[in-house]
mmCIF file with all atom_site columns, C-alpha atoms in Angstrom:
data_model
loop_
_atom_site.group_PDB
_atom_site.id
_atom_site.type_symbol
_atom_site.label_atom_id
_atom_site.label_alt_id
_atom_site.label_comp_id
_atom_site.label_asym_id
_atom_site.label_entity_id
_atom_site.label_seq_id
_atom_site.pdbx_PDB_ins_code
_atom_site.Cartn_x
_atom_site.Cartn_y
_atom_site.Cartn_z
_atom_site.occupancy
_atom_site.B_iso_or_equiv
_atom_site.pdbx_formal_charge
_atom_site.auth_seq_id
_atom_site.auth_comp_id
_atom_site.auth_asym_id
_atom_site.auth_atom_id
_atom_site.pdbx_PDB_model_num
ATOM 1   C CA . UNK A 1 1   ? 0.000   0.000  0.000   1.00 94.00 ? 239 UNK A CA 1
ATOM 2   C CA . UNK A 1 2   ? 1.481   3.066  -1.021  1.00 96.00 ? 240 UNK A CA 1
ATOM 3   C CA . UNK A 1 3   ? 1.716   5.867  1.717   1.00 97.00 ? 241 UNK A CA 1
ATOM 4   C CA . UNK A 1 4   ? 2.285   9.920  1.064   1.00 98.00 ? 242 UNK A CA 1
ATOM 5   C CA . UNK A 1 5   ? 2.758   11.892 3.898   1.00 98.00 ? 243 UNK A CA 1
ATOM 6   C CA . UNK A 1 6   ? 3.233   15.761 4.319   1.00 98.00 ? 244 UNK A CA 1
ATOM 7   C CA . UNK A 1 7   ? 4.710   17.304 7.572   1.00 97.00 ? 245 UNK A CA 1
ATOM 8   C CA . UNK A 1 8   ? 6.629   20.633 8.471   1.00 97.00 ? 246 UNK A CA 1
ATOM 9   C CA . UNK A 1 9   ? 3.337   23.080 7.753   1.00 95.00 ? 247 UNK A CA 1
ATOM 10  C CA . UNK A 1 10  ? 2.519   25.897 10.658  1.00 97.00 ? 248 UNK A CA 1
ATOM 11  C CA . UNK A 1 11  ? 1.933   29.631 11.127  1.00 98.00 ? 249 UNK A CA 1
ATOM 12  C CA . UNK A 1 12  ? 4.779   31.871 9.821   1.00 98.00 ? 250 UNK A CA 1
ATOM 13  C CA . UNK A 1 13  ? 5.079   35.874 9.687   1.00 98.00 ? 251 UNK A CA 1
ATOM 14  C CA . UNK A 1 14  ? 5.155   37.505 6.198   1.00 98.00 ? 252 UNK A CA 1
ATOM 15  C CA . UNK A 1 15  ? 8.824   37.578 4.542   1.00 98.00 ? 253 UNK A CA 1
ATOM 16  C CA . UNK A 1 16  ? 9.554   34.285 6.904   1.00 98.00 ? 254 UNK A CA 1
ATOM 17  C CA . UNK A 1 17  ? 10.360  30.633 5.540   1.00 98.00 ? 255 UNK A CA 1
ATOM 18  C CA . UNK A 1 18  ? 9.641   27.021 5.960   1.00 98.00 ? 256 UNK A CA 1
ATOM 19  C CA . UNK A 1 19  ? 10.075  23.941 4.892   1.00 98.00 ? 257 UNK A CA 1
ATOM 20  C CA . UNK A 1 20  ? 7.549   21.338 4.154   1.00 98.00 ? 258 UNK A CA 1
ATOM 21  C CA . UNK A 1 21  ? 8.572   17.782 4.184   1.00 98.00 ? 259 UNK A CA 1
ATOM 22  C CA . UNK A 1 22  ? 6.600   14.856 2.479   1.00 98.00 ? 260 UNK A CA 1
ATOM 23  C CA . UNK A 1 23  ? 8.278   11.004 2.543   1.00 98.00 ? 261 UNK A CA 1
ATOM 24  C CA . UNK A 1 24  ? 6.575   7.980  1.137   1.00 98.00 ? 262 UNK A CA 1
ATOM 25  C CA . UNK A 1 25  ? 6.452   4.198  1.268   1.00 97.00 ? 263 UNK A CA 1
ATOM 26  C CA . UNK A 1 26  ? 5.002   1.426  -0.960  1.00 97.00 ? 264 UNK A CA 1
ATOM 27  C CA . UNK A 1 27  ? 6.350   2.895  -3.587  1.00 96.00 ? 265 UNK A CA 1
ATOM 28  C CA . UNK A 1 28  ? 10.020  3.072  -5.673  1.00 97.00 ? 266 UNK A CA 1
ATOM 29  C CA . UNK A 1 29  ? 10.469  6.538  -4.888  1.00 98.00 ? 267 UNK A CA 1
ATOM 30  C CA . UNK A 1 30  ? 13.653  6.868  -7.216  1.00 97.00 ? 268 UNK A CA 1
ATOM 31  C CA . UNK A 1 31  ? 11.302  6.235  -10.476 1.00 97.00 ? 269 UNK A CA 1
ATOM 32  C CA . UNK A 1 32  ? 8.335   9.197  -9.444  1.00 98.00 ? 270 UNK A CA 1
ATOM 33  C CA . UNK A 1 33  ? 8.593   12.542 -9.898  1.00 98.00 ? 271 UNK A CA 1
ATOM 34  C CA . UNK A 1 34  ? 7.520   14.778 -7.305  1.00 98.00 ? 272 UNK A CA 1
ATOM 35  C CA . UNK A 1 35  ? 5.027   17.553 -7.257  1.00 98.00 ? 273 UNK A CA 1
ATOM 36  C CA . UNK A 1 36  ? 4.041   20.172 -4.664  1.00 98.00 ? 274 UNK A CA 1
ATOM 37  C CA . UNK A 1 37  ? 0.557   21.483 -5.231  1.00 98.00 ? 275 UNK A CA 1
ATOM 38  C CA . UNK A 1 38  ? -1.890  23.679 -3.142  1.00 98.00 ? 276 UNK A CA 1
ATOM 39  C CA . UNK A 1 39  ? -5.450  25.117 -2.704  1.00 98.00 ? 277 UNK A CA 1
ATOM 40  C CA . UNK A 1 40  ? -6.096  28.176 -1.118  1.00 96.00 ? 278 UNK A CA 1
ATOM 41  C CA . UNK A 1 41  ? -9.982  28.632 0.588   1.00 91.00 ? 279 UNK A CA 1
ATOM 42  C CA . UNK A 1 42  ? -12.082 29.412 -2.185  1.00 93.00 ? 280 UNK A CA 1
ATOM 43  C CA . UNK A 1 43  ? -9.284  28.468 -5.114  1.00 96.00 ? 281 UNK A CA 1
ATOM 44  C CA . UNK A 1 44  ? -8.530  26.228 -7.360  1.00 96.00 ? 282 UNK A CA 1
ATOM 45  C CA . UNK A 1 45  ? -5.544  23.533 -6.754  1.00 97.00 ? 283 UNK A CA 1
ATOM 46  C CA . UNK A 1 46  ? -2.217  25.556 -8.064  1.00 97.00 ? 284 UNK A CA 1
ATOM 47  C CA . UNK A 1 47  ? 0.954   23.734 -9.084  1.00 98.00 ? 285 UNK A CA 1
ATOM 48  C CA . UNK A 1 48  ? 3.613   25.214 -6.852  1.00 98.00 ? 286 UNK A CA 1
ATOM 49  C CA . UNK A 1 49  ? 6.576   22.826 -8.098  1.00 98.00 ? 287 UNK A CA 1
ATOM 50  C CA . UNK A 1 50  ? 8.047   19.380 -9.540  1.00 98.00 ? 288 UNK A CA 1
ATOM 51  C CA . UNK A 1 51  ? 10.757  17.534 -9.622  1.00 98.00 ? 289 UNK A CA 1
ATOM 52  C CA . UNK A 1 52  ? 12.336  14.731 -11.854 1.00 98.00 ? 290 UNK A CA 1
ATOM 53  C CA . UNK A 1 53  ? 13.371  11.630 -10.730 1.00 98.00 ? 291 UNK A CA 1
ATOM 54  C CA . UNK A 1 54  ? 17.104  12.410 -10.609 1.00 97.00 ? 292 UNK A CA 1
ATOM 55  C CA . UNK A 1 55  ? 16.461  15.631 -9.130  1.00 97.00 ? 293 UNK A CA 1
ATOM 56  C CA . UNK A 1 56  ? 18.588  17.305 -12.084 1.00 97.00 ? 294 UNK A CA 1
ATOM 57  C CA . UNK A 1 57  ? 15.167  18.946 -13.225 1.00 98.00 ? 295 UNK A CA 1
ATOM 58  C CA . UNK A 1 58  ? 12.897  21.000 -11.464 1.00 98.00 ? 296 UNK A CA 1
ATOM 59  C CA . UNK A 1 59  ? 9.859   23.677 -12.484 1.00 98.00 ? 297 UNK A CA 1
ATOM 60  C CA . UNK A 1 60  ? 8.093   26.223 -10.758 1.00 98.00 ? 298 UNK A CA 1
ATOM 61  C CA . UNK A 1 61  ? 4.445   27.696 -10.592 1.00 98.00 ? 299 UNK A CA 1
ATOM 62  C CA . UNK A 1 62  ? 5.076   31.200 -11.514 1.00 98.00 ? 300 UNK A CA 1
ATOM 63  C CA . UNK A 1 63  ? 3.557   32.854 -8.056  1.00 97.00 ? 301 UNK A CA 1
ATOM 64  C CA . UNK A 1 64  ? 6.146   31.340 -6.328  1.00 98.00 ? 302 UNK A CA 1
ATOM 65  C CA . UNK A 1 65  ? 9.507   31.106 -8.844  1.00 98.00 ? 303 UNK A CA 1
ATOM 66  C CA . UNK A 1 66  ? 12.764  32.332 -7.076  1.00 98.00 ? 304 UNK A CA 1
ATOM 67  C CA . UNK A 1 67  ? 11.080  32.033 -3.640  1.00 98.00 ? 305 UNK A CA 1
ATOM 68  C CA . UNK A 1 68  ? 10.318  28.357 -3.359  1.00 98.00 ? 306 UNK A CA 1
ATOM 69  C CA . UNK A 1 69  ? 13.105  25.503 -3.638  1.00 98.00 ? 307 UNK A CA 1
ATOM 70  C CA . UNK A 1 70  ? 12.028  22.007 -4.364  1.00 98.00 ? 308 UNK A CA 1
ATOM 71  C CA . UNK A 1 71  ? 14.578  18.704 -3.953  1.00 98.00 ? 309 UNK A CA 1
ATOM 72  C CA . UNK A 1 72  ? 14.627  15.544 -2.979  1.00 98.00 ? 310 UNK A CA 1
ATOM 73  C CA . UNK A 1 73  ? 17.115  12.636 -1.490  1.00 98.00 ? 311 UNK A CA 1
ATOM 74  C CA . UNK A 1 74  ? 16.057  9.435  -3.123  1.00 97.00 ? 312 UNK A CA 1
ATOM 75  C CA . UNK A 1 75  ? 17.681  7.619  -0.265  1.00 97.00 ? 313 UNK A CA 1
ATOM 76  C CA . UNK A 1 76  ? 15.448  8.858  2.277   1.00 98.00 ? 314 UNK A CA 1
ATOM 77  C CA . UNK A 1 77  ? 12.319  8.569  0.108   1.00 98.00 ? 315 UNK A CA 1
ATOM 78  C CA . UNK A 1 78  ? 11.767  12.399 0.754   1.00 98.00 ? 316 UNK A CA 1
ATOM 79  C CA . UNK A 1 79  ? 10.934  15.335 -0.989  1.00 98.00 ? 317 UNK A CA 1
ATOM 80  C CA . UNK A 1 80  ? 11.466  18.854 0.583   1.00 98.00 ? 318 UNK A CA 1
ATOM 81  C CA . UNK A 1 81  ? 10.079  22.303 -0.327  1.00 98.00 ? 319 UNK A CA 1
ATOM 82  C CA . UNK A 1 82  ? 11.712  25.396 1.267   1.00 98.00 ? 320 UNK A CA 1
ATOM 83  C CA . UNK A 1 83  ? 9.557   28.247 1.088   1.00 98.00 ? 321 UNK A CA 1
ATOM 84  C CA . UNK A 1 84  ? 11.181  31.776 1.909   1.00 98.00 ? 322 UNK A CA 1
ATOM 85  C CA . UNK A 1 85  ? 9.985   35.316 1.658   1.00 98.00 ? 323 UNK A CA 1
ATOM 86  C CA . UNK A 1 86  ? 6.318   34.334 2.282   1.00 98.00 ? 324 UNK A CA 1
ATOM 87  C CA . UNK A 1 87  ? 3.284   36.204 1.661   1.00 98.00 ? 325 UNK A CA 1
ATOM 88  C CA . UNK A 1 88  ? 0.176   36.174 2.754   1.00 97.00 ? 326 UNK A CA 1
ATOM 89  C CA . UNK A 1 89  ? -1.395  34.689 -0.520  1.00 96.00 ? 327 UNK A CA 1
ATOM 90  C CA . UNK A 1 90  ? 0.958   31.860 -0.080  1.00 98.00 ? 328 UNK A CA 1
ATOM 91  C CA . UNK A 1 91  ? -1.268  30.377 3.000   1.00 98.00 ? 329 UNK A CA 1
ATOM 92  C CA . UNK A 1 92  ? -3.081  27.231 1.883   1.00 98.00 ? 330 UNK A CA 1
ATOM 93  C CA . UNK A 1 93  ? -2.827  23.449 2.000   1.00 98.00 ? 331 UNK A CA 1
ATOM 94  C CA . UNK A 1 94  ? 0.407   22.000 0.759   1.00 98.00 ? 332 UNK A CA 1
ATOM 95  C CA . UNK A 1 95  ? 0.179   18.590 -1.199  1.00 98.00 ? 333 UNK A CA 1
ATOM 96  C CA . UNK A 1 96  ? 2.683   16.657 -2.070  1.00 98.00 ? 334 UNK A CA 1
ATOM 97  C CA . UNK A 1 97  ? 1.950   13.581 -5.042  1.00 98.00 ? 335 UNK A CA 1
ATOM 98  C CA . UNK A 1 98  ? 4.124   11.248 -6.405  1.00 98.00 ? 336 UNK A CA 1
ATOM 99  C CA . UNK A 1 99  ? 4.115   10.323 -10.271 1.00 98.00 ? 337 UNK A CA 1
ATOM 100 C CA . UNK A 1 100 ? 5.581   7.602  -11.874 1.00 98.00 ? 338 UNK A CA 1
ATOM 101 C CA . UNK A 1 101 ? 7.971   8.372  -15.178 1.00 97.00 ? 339 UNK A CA 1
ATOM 102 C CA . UNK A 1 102 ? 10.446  6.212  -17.128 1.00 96.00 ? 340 UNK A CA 1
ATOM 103 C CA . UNK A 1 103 ? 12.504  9.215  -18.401 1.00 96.00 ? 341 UNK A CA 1
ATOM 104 C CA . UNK A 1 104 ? 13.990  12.602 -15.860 1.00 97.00 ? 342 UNK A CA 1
ATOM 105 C CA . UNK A 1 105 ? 11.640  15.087 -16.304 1.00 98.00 ? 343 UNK A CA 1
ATOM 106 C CA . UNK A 1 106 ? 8.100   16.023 -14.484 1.00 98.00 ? 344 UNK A CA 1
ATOM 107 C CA . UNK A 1 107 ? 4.809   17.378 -15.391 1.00 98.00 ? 345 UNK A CA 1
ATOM 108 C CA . UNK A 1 108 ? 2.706   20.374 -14.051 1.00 98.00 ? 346 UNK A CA 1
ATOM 109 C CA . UNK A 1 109 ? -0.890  18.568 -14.265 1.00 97.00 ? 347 UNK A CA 1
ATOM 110 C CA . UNK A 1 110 ? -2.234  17.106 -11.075 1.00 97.00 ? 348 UNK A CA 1
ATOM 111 C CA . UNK A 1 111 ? -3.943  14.533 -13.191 1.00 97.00 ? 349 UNK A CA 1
ATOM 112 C CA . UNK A 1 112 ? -0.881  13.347 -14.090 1.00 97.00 ? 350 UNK A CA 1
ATOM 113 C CA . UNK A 1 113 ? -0.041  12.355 -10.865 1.00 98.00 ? 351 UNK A CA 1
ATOM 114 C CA . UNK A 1 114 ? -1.309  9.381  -9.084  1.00 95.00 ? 352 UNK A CA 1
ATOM 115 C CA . UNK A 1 115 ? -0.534  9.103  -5.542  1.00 98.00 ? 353 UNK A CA 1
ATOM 116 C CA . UNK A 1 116 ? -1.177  11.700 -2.799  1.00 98.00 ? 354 UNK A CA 1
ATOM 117 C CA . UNK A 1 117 ? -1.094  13.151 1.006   1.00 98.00 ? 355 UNK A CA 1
ATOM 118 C CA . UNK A 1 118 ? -3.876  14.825 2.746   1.00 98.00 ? 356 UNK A CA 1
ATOM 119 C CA . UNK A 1 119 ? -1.830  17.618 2.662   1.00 98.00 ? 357 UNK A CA 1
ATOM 120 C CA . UNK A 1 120 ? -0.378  19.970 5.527   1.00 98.00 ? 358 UNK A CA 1
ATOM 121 C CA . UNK A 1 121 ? -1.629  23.593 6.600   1.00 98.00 ? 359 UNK A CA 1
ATOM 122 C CA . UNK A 1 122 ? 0.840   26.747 5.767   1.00 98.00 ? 360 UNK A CA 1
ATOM 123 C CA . UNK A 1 123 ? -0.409  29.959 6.897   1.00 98.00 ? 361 UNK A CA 1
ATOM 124 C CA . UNK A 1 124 ? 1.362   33.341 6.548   1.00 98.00 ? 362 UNK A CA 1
ATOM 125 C CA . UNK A 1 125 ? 0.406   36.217 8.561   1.00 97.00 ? 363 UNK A CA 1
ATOM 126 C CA . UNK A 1 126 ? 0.428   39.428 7.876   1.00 93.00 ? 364 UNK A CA 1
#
């Protein structure tokens, strides 16, 4: 049975960081790509970022380019996401979701992906 599991959300200030962790099991982790995704209240799910399987390839929603930092070590079945300079508009549940690919790149399309956490709470105050 294949487990996804998001921890590190919380309450930060605006400008702060944080870092979101998610780690999964049941799977091969080394052959998914990983993708970050989140809904604000009252929003649609957003792609916030991916990354391949090697790690040598990683995107960016455009709200959050040069702010957020997505990797991953393969040997600890974990993906991170280190959010800095946070805003307000960046509050909203954090998903992580694994999907599988035979070649090093990732897609932006939740559909794509096939396994994922509940999700974890990030809220920035102003």
């Amino acid at each position: 049975q294949v487990h996804v599991v998001e921890s590190g959300g919380g309450l930060v200030q605006a400008g702060g960081q944080l870092r979101v962790s998610c780690t999964t099991s049941g799977l091969r982790f080394s052959s998914y790509a990983m993708g970050w995704f989140r809904r604000a209240p009252g929003k649609e799910r957003e792609f916030v970022a991916a990354i391949s399987i090697s790690g040598s390839n990683t995107g960016y929603g455009d709200s959050v380019k040069g702010r957020f930092t997505i990797s991953r070590e393969n040997a600890k079945n974990t993906v991170y996401l280190e959010m800095n300079s946070l805003k307000p508009e960046d509050t909203a549940v954090y998903y992580c979701a694994a999907d599988y690919r035979s070649t090093d790149d990732y897609r932006v399309q939740s559909f794509d992906y096939n396994h994922w956490g509940r999700g974890t709470q990030v809220t920035v105050s102003s």
